[in-house]
Amino acid sequence: MTRKYDAVIIGAGHNGLVCAFYLARAGLKVRIVEARDTVGGAAVTEEFHPGFRNSVASYTVSLLQPKVIRDMKLVDHGYRVIERPISNFLPQEDGGYLKLGGGLEKTQAEFRKFSDHDADVLPAYYAALESVAEVLRDLALRSPPNIGDGLKTLIDGARQGRKLGKLSLEQQRDVLDIFMKSARNFLDNWFESEAVKAAFGFDAIVGNYASPDTPGSAYVLLHHVFGEVNGKKGAWGHAIGGMGAITQAMAKVCRDAGVEITLEAPVARVIVDGGKAVGVRLTGGEEVMADAVIANVGPKLLYEKLIDPVDLGPTFLKRSKGFKAGSGTFRMNVALSELPRFTCLPEPGEHLQSGIILAPTLDYMDQAFVDAKAHGWSKKPIVEMLIPSIIDDSLAPPGQHVASLFCQQFAPVLPDGRDWDAEEGKAADVIIDTVEAQAPGFRQSILGTMILSPKGLERKFGLVGGDIMHGHMSLDQLWAARPVLGNGAYRGPLKGLYMCGAGTHPGGGVTGAPGHNASREILADRSFFGRLVRGR
């Protein structure tokens, strides 16, 4: 059979675009098929109320790999990120507040309002996290060793473990703590103030349907600190034009490299012939044949909906069904007539350009998770608010604003047979009430909303269970075991089948790393040695 394409990619999210770019740059004929009417996956900018635009799902920048930015020359295509002046602002239940970020001395001064001890140990805490984060940065653009590859597995494992082996004993203990402990246990070893622990602990439950008391949640805390903005490690920022500006730039670079991108082309089935993935069948009936079929969708969607179970076999299918997904995320975009005024700090300032965290303690976060498990959503949800229109006037009319409300904990599936389509308005009211309690007048300033429950996120973006990470970032689903041990190096269980999305190493976030790494493995398999070894 004559192949029309060297590679077909399912999904034009950012990782699919990154993968396509590297393959096209190497001379391959690549086609992307995308179910939606725009590229970008969950990293898109859309108008959600007349005159108001926002990043409707993914909403902030830090983890995008500098190598990807350089290789794709995104700056030449309008990529521009403005760093937050401070990282986070946390109103407290007693009427006070804590600001995190803006430099070590500035943060220490904030911490001294709560604890001299916490201010004094902060440099050591940052140093401990940085030593572990540096290991993760080194691993992010490396393919995990694939169990079952014999000697190559041992060699790859030894190479990737070399940097870890160079850490001091105390640093290795920090690594063990971060991977095994709960966020609370880890933070209790460092700090005494509940406000300070909340400021750091929030990162442990972002996109993570879990309590800060859940073992392993400390790793998710770390996953959110190993990025950078404009060369500054650990910083977060806003992409001018929203997250869609990034993926639109990526799409232009891909098209310039010869990539074909077909929109409104959902895939009905991966075509398998003789144990090999040979193409995809679109819902409209078209068959796109290719040497490599590359999935930028999550493992749950790929293996449980797009491939015939007979082609996967019962053993792999059982493992796939055991892959945990569902992040408990509820997303709102809000058009505002004016800026919110927080009781604890009512006048405009740098705090409104930060991540505004409504979750004052770890106990508050734990109770939110307990409520979600029992009732479907939190009585007092965890809310992160960003107001990007303060620095980006392309998003709202003059004098008005848009706010992103990124909210936890909301059950992926509601108890008692209730449906999110019928309940999302009630949950949204609870979220608005939570903001209103800290910023009176917020509800009255709302001109329009976009509401995305976990079900809504799945329907709009294909995120099963609303999981922004394509699967839990738990120890059993990381590195060589993401998504399944033996298929952790971007290769699926069928010849010619690959994965390039967040369900592979190094996981979720707008990183581009899975797309980058997958392209390298695909090109390696097409080499003479790769074909000889793998028969792919």
Coordinates of C-alpha atoms in Angstrom, one line a residue:
M1 CA 0.0 0.0 0.0
T2 CA 1.3 3.4 -1.0
R3 CA 1.7 5.7 2.0
K4 CA 0.4 9.2 1.4
Y5 CA 2.1 10.6 4.6
D6 CA 5.1 9.7 6.7
A7 CA 3.2 10.6 9.8
V8 CA -0.4 11.5 10.9
I9 CA -0.9 13.2 14.3
I10 CA -4.2 13.0 16.2
G11 CA -4.8 16.4 17.7
A12 CA -3.3 19.9 17.1
G13 CA -2.6 20.7 20.7
H14 CA 0.8 22.3 21.5
N15 CA 2.6 18.9 21.8
G16 CA 1.2 17.7 18.5
L17 CA 2.4 20.9 16.9
V18 CA 5.8 20.6 18.4
C19 CA 6.1 17.0 17.3
A20 CA 5.0 17.9 13.8
F21 CA 7.5 20.7 13.5
Y22 CA 10.5 18.5 14.3
L23 CA 9.3 15.7 12.0
A24 CA 8.7 18.2 9.1
R25 CA 12.1 19.8 9.8
A26 CA 13.7 16.4 9.3
G27 CA 12.0 16.1 5.9
L28 CA 8.9 14.0 6.7
K29 CA 5.5 14.6 5.2
V30 CA 3.2 15.2 8.1
R31 CA -0.5 15.8 8.5
I32 CA -2.3 16.8 11.7
V33 CA -6.0 16.0 12.1
E34 CA -7.8 18.1 14.7
A35 CA -11.4 17.6 16.0
R36 CA -12.0 21.3 16.8
D37 CA -12.2 24.3 14.5
T38 CA -9.0 25.7 15.8
V39 CA -5.5 24.6 16.7
G40 CA -4.1 24.6 20.2
G41 CA -5.9 22.0 22.2
A42 CA -6.5 23.4 25.7
A43 CA -4.0 26.2 25.0
V44 CA -6.4 28.5 23.1
T45 CA -7.7 32.1 23.3
E46 CA -11.4 32.6 22.5
E47 CA -14.0 35.2 22.8
F48 CA -16.4 34.0 25.5
H49 CA -18.5 37.2 25.8
P50 CA -18.9 40.0 23.3
G51 CA -15.6 42.0 23.3
F52 CA -14.0 39.7 25.9
R53 CA -11.3 37.2 25.1
N54 CA -9.3 34.9 27.3
S55 CA -7.2 31.8 27.6
V56 CA -10.1 29.5 28.1
A57 CA -8.4 26.5 29.6
S58 CA -4.6 26.6 30.0
Y59 CA -3.9 30.1 31.3
T60 CA -0.3 30.8 32.3
V61 CA 3.2 30.2 31.1
S62 CA 6.3 28.8 32.8
L63 CA 7.0 25.2 31.7
L64 CA 7.4 25.7 27.9
Q65 CA 10.8 24.4 27.1
P66 CA 13.3 27.1 26.1
K67 CA 14.8 24.7 23.5
V68 CA 11.3 24.4 21.8
I69 CA 11.0 28.2 21.9
R70 CA 14.4 28.6 20.2
D71 CA 14.0 25.8 17.7
M72 CA 10.6 27.0 16.5
K73 CA 11.8 30.6 16.6
L74 CA 8.5 31.6 18.4
V75 CA 9.8 35.0 19.4
D76 CA 10.0 35.8 15.6
H77 CA 6.3 35.0 15.4
G78 CA 5.0 37.1 18.2
Y79 CA 5.8 35.0 21.3
R80 CA 5.9 37.4 24.2
V81 CA 5.5 36.6 27.9
I82 CA 5.3 39.1 30.8
E83 CA 6.5 37.9 34.1
R84 CA 4.3 38.3 37.2
P85 CA 5.7 40.9 39.6
I86 CA 5.0 38.5 42.4
S87 CA 4.0 34.8 42.1
N88 CA 0.9 34.5 44.4
F89 CA -1.3 36.5 46.7
L90 CA -3.2 34.7 49.5
P91 CA -5.9 36.5 51.5
Q92 CA -6.2 35.1 55.0
E93 CA -9.2 34.2 57.1
D94 CA -8.2 36.8 59.8
G95 CA -8.2 39.7 57.3
G96 CA -4.5 39.6 56.6
Y97 CA -2.7 38.4 53.5
L98 CA 0.6 36.9 52.3
K99 CA 2.4 37.7 49.1
L100 CA 4.8 35.2 47.6
G101 CA 7.6 36.0 45.1
G102 CA 9.3 39.1 43.8
G103 CA 12.7 38.1 45.0
L104 CA 14.0 36.3 48.1
E105 CA 14.3 39.4 50.4
K106 CA 10.8 40.6 49.5
T107 CA 9.3 37.1 50.2
Q108 CA 11.2 36.9 53.5
A109 CA 9.8 40.2 54.6
E110 CA 6.3 38.9 53.9
F111 CA 7.0 35.7 55.8
R112 CA 8.2 37.6 58.8
K113 CA 4.6 38.8 59.3
F114 CA 3.8 35.2 60.1
S115 CA 7.1 33.6 61.3
D116 CA 10.7 34.7 61.7
H117 CA 11.7 31.0 61.5
D118 CA 10.0 30.5 58.2
A119 CA 11.7 33.6 56.7
D120 CA 15.1 32.4 58.0
V121 CA 14.8 28.9 56.5
L122 CA 13.4 30.1 53.1
P123 CA 16.8 30.2 51.4
A124 CA 17.6 26.6 52.4
Y125 CA 14.1 25.5 51.2
Y126 CA 14.6 27.1 47.8
A127 CA 18.0 25.5 47.5
A128 CA 16.6 22.1 48.4
L129 CA 13.8 22.4 45.7
E130 CA 16.2 23.8 43.2
S131 CA 18.6 20.8 43.5
V132 CA 15.7 18.4 42.8
A133 CA 14.2 20.6 40.1
E134 CA 17.5 20.7 38.3
V135 CA 17.4 16.9 38.0
L136 CA 13.9 17.1 36.6
R137 CA 14.9 19.8 34.1
D138 CA 17.7 17.5 32.9
L139 CA 15.2 14.6 32.5
A140 CA 12.4 16.5 30.8
L141 CA 14.0 16.4 27.3
R142 CA 15.2 12.8 27.7
S143 CA 13.2 9.7 26.8
P144 CA 12.7 7.4 29.7
P145 CA 14.3 4.0 29.5
N146 CA 11.8 1.6 28.0
I147 CA 11.5 -1.6 30.0
G148 CA 11.9 -4.5 27.7
D149 CA 14.6 -3.1 25.5
G150 CA 17.3 -5.2 27.1
L151 CA 20.8 -3.7 27.4
K152 CA 19.5 -0.4 26.1
T153 CA 17.2 -0.1 29.1
L154 CA 20.1 -0.5 31.5
I155 CA 22.3 1.9 29.6
D156 CA 19.5 4.6 29.4
G157 CA 18.7 4.1 33.1
A158 CA 22.3 4.5 34.1
R159 CA 22.8 7.6 32.1
Q160 CA 19.7 9.3 33.4
G161 CA 20.5 8.3 37.0
R162 CA 24.0 9.7 36.8
K163 CA 22.9 13.3 37.8
L164 CA 20.9 12.0 40.7
G165 CA 23.9 10.0 41.9
K166 CA 26.0 13.1 42.0
L167 CA 23.7 14.8 44.5
S168 CA 24.8 14.9 48.2
L169 CA 23.2 12.5 50.7
E170 CA 21.0 15.3 52.0
Q171 CA 19.9 16.2 48.5
Q172 CA 19.0 12.6 47.8
R173 CA 17.0 12.5 51.0
D174 CA 15.1 15.6 49.7
V175 CA 14.4 13.7 46.4
L176 CA 13.0 10.8 48.4
D177 CA 10.9 13.1 50.5
I178 CA 9.4 14.9 47.5
F179 CA 8.5 11.7 45.6
M180 CA 7.1 9.8 48.6
K181 CA 5.7 12.2 51.1
S182 CA 2.4 14.2 51.2
A183 CA 2.7 17.9 50.6
R184 CA 1.8 18.6 54.2
N185 CA 4.4 16.2 55.7
F186 CA 7.0 17.7 53.4
L187 CA 6.1 21.3 54.3
D188 CA 5.7 20.6 58.0
N189 CA 9.4 19.6 58.0
W190 CA 10.3 23.1 56.9
F191 CA 7.8 25.7 58.0
E192 CA 5.6 26.5 61.0
S193 CA 3.1 29.1 59.7
E194 CA -0.1 27.7 58.1
A195 CA -0.2 30.7 55.7
V196 CA 3.3 29.9 54.4
K197 CA 2.6 26.2 54.1
A198 CA -0.6 27.1 52.1
A199 CA 1.4 29.4 49.8
F200 CA 3.6 26.5 48.7
G201 CA 1.1 23.7 49.2
F202 CA -1.3 25.1 46.7
D203 CA 0.9 23.9 43.8
A204 CA 0.5 20.3 45.1
I205 CA -3.2 20.2 44.3
V206 CA -3.3 22.1 41.0
G207 CA -4.8 19.7 38.5
N208 CA -4.5 17.0 41.2
Y209 CA -7.7 15.5 42.5
A210 CA -6.2 14.8 45.9
S211 CA -5.7 16.2 49.4
P212 CA -2.4 17.9 50.4
D213 CA -2.3 14.9 52.8
T214 CA -2.2 12.4 50.0
P215 CA 1.1 10.5 49.8
G216 CA 3.1 11.6 46.8
S217 CA 1.4 15.0 46.5
A218 CA 4.7 16.7 47.3
Y219 CA 5.9 15.7 43.8
V220 CA 3.1 17.7 42.2
L221 CA 4.3 20.7 44.2
L222 CA 7.7 20.3 42.6
H223 CA 6.3 19.8 39.1
H224 CA 5.1 23.4 39.1
V225 CA 8.4 25.0 40.1
F226 CA 10.9 23.6 37.5
G227 CA 9.9 26.0 34.7
E228 CA 11.1 29.4 33.7
V229 CA 10.1 32.7 32.1
N230 CA 12.5 34.7 30.0
G231 CA 15.4 32.8 31.5
K232 CA 14.3 33.3 35.1
K233 CA 13.9 29.9 36.8
G234 CA 10.7 29.2 38.7
A235 CA 8.9 32.3 37.3
W236 CA 5.4 32.4 35.8
G237 CA 4.0 34.8 33.3
H238 CA 1.2 35.8 30.9
A239 CA 1.5 35.3 27.1
I240 CA 0.4 38.5 25.4
G241 CA -2.7 37.5 23.3
G242 CA -3.4 34.6 25.7
M243 CA -2.2 31.0 25.4
G244 CA -3.7 30.8 21.9
A245 CA -1.1 33.3 20.7
I246 CA 1.5 30.6 21.4
T247 CA -0.2 27.8 19.6
Q248 CA -1.2 30.0 16.7
A249 CA 2.5 30.9 16.3
M250 CA 3.4 27.2 16.5
A251 CA 0.8 26.4 13.8
K252 CA 2.3 29.0 11.5
V253 CA 5.8 27.6 12.0
C254 CA 4.4 24.1 11.2
R255 CA 2.6 25.2 8.1
D256 CA 5.7 27.0 6.9
A257 CA 7.6 23.7 7.3
G258 CA 5.1 21.9 5.1
V259 CA 2.8 20.4 7.8
E260 CA -0.8 20.0 6.7
I261 CA -3.3 20.8 9.4
T262 CA -6.9 19.7 8.9
L263 CA -9.5 21.2 11.3
E264 CA -12.9 19.8 12.2
A265 CA -11.6 16.4 11.5
P266 CA -12.3 14.1 14.5
V267 CA -10.8 10.6 14.4
A268 CA -13.3 7.7 14.7
R269 CA -10.7 4.9 14.7
V270 CA -7.1 4.1 14.4
I271 CA -6.7 1.7 11.5
V272 CA -4.8 -1.4 12.4
D273 CA -3.6 -4.0 9.9
G274 CA -1.6 -7.1 10.9
G275 CA -0.8 -5.7 14.3
K276 CA 0.5 -2.4 12.9
A277 CA -1.1 1.1 13.1
V278 CA -1.4 2.2 9.5
G279 CA -3.6 5.3 9.6
V280 CA -6.8 6.8 11.0
R281 CA -10.4 6.9 9.9
L282 CA -12.1 10.2 10.4
T283 CA -15.7 10.5 11.4
G284 CA -16.5 11.8 8.0
G285 CA -15.2 8.6 6.4
E286 CA -11.9 9.8 5.1
E287 CA -8.9 7.4 5.7
V288 CA -5.5 9.0 6.3
M289 CA -2.8 6.5 5.8
A290 CA 0.7 6.9 7.3
D291 CA 3.8 5.0 8.4
A292 CA 3.5 6.5 11.9
V293 CA 0.3 7.2 13.8
I294 CA 1.0 9.7 16.6
A295 CA -1.6 10.4 19.3
N296 CA -1.6 13.8 21.0
V297 CA -4.7 12.8 22.9
G298 CA -4.6 11.2 26.4
P299 CA -4.0 7.5 26.9
K300 CA -7.6 6.9 28.2
L301 CA -9.1 8.4 25.0
L302 CA -6.6 6.7 22.7
Y303 CA -6.8 3.2 24.1
E304 CA -10.3 3.0 25.3
K305 CA -12.2 4.9 22.5
L306 CA -10.1 5.1 19.3
I307 CA -8.6 1.6 19.0
D308 CA -10.5 -1.7 18.7
P309 CA -10.0 -3.7 22.0
V310 CA -9.2 -6.8 19.9
D311 CA -6.2 -5.0 18.4
L312 CA -4.8 -4.2 21.9
G313 CA -5.4 -7.5 23.6
P314 CA -6.8 -8.1 27.1
T315 CA -3.5 -7.7 29.0
F316 CA -2.7 -4.2 27.7
L317 CA -6.3 -3.1 27.8
K318 CA -6.4 -4.1 31.5
R319 CA -3.4 -1.9 32.2
S320 CA -4.9 0.9 30.2
K321 CA -8.1 0.8 32.1
G322 CA -6.0 0.9 35.3
F323 CA -4.4 4.2 34.2
K324 CA -5.9 6.9 36.5
A325 CA -7.3 10.1 35.0
G326 CA -9.6 12.8 36.3
S327 CA -8.2 16.0 37.9
G328 CA -11.2 17.6 39.6
T329 CA -10.7 20.9 37.8
F330 CA -13.5 23.4 37.2
R331 CA -12.7 26.3 34.9
M332 CA -14.5 29.6 34.6
N333 CA -13.8 32.7 32.5
V334 CA -15.4 35.9 33.7
A335 CA -16.0 39.2 32.0
L336 CA -15.8 42.1 34.5
S337 CA -17.0 45.7 34.5
E338 CA -14.2 46.6 37.0
L339 CA -11.3 45.2 38.9
P340 CA -12.2 43.2 42.1
R341 CA -11.4 44.9 45.4
F342 CA -10.2 42.5 48.1
T343 CA -11.1 43.5 51.6
C344 CA -7.6 42.8 52.9
L345 CA -5.9 44.9 50.1
P346 CA -8.6 46.9 48.3
E347 CA -6.6 49.2 46.1
P348 CA -5.0 48.1 42.8
G349 CA -1.5 46.9 43.0
E350 CA 0.9 44.1 42.1
H351 CA -1.2 41.6 43.9
L352 CA -3.8 41.8 41.1
Q353 CA -1.2 40.8 38.6
S354 CA -0.3 37.6 40.5
G355 CA -2.1 34.3 41.0
I356 CA -4.8 35.2 43.6
I357 CA -5.2 32.1 45.7
L358 CA -8.3 31.6 47.7
A359 CA -7.2 28.7 49.9
P360 CA -5.6 30.1 53.1
T361 CA -4.5 26.8 54.8
L362 CA -3.7 23.2 54.0
D363 CA -6.7 22.3 56.2
Y364 CA -8.9 24.4 53.9
M365 CA -7.5 22.5 50.9
D366 CA -8.0 19.1 52.6
Q367 CA -11.6 19.9 53.5
A368 CA -12.3 21.0 49.9
F369 CA -11.2 17.5 48.8
V370 CA -13.3 15.8 51.5
D371 CA -16.4 17.8 50.4
A372 CA -15.8 16.9 46.7
K373 CA -15.7 13.2 47.4
A374 CA -18.8 13.3 49.5
H375 CA -20.9 15.9 47.6
G376 CA -19.4 16.3 44.2
W377 CA -17.8 19.7 44.8
S378 CA -16.4 21.8 47.6
K379 CA -18.5 23.9 49.9
K380 CA -15.6 26.3 50.0
P381 CA -13.6 25.5 46.8
I382 CA -10.0 26.3 46.1
V383 CA -9.9 29.2 43.6
E384 CA -7.0 30.7 41.7
M385 CA -7.8 33.9 40.0
L386 CA -5.7 35.7 37.3
I387 CA -6.6 39.0 35.7
P388 CA -4.5 39.1 32.5
S389 CA -6.2 42.1 31.0
I390 CA -4.4 44.4 33.5
I391 CA -1.3 43.9 31.3
D392 CA -2.9 42.8 28.1
D393 CA -5.4 45.3 26.7
S394 CA -6.2 43.0 23.7
L395 CA -8.4 40.9 25.9
A396 CA -11.1 43.3 27.1
P397 CA -12.7 46.7 26.2
P398 CA -11.1 49.8 27.8
G399 CA -11.7 50.0 31.5
Q400 CA -13.1 46.4 31.7
H401 CA -11.4 43.1 32.5
V402 CA -11.3 39.4 32.1
A403 CA -10.5 37.0 34.9
S404 CA -9.5 33.3 34.8
L405 CA -10.9 31.2 37.7
F406 CA -9.1 27.9 38.0
C407 CA -10.9 25.9 40.6
Q408 CA -10.3 22.7 42.6
Q409 CA -11.9 20.3 43.9
F410 CA -14.8 19.1 41.7
A411 CA -15.4 15.4 41.3
P412 CA -14.8 14.2 37.7
V413 CA -18.0 12.1 38.1
L414 CA -20.7 13.3 40.4
P415 CA -22.2 11.0 43.1
D416 CA -25.8 9.8 43.1
G417 CA -26.1 9.7 39.3
R418 CA -26.1 13.5 39.0
D419 CA -24.9 15.1 35.8
W420 CA -22.6 18.0 35.5
D421 CA -24.6 19.6 32.7
A422 CA -27.5 20.0 35.2
E423 CA -25.3 21.0 38.2
E424 CA -22.5 23.2 36.8
G425 CA -24.5 26.4 37.4
K426 CA -24.8 25.6 41.1
A427 CA -21.1 24.9 41.4
A428 CA -20.3 28.1 39.6
D429 CA -22.4 30.1 42.1
V430 CA -20.4 28.5 45.0
I431 CA -17.2 29.6 43.2
I432 CA -18.5 33.2 42.8
D433 CA -19.6 33.2 46.4
T434 CA -16.1 32.2 47.5
V435 CA -14.6 35.2 45.6
E436 CA -17.4 37.5 46.8
A437 CA -16.5 36.7 50.4
Q438 CA -13.0 38.1 49.9
A439 CA -13.9 40.8 47.3
P440 CA -17.3 42.2 48.0
G441 CA -19.0 43.5 44.8
F442 CA -17.4 40.9 42.6
R443 CA -20.7 39.2 41.7
Q444 CA -22.2 42.5 40.7
S445 CA -19.3 43.3 38.4
I446 CA -19.8 40.1 36.3
L447 CA -20.9 40.8 32.7
G448 CA -20.6 37.3 31.4
T449 CA -19.1 33.9 32.0
M450 CA -17.9 30.8 30.4
I451 CA -18.3 27.7 32.6
L452 CA -16.4 24.4 32.1
S453 CA -17.1 21.6 34.5
P454 CA -14.9 18.5 34.4
K455 CA -17.5 17.1 31.9
G456 CA -17.4 20.4 29.9
L457 CA -13.6 20.2 29.7
E458 CA -13.8 16.6 28.4
R459 CA -16.4 17.5 25.8
K460 CA -14.6 20.6 24.6
F461 CA -11.0 19.5 24.7
G462 CA -11.1 15.7 25.0
L463 CA -9.7 15.8 28.5
V464 CA -11.1 12.6 30.0
G465 CA -12.5 13.3 33.5
G466 CA -11.5 17.0 33.0
D467 CA -7.9 15.9 33.5
I468 CA -5.6 18.7 32.5
M469 CA -2.6 16.4 32.9
H470 CA -4.0 13.6 30.7
G471 CA -3.6 11.4 33.8
H472 CA -2.7 11.5 37.5
M473 CA 0.9 12.6 38.2
S474 CA 1.3 9.9 40.8
L475 CA 4.5 7.9 41.4
D476 CA 3.1 4.9 39.6
Q477 CA 2.3 7.0 36.5
L478 CA 5.6 8.8 36.0
W479 CA 8.7 8.5 33.9
A480 CA 9.1 5.0 32.4
A481 CA 5.7 4.1 33.7
R482 CA 3.8 6.9 32.0
P483 CA 1.4 5.7 30.8
V484 CA 2.3 2.0 31.0
L485 CA 5.6 0.3 32.0
G486 CA 7.0 -1.1 28.8
N487 CA 5.4 1.7 26.7
G488 CA 6.9 4.7 28.5
A489 CA 9.2 5.9 25.7
Y490 CA 6.5 7.4 23.4
R491 CA 5.9 4.0 21.6
G492 CA 2.5 2.4 21.8
P493 CA 1.8 -1.3 22.0
L494 CA 1.3 -1.6 18.3
K495 CA 4.0 -1.1 15.6
G496 CA 3.7 2.3 14.0
L497 CA 1.8 3.7 17.0
Y498 CA 3.3 6.6 19.1
M499 CA 2.2 9.0 21.8
C500 CA 3.3 12.6 22.1
G501 CA 0.9 14.1 24.7
A502 CA 0.8 14.9 28.4
G503 CA 0.0 11.3 29.1
T504 CA 3.7 10.6 28.5
H505 CA 6.9 11.8 30.2
P506 CA 7.3 14.4 31.7
G507 CA 3.6 14.9 32.0
G508 CA 1.2 17.8 32.1
G509 CA 1.6 21.5 31.6
V510 CA 2.4 23.5 28.4
T511 CA 5.9 22.2 28.1
G512 CA 6.3 20.9 24.5
A513 CA 8.6 18.2 26.0
P514 CA 6.5 15.2 25.1
G515 CA 6.2 16.4 21.5
H516 CA 9.9 17.1 21.3
N517 CA 10.9 13.8 22.7
A518 CA 8.4 11.7 20.7
S519 CA 9.7 13.2 17.5
R520 CA 13.2 12.1 18.4
E521 CA 12.1 8.5 19.0
I522 CA 10.0 8.4 15.8
L523 CA 13.0 9.6 13.7
A524 CA 15.3 7.1 15.5
D525 CA 12.9 4.3 14.5
R526 CA 13.0 5.4 10.9
S527 CA 16.8 5.2 10.8
F528 CA 18.5 2.1 9.4
F529 CA 19.5 0.9 12.9
G530 CA 16.1 1.7 14.3
R531 CA 14.3 -0.4 11.6
L532 CA 16.8 -3.2 12.1
V533 CA 16.3 -3.3 15.9
R534 CA 12.6 -2.6 16.2
G535 CA 11.2 -3.8 12.9
R536 CA 9.0 -0.7 12.9

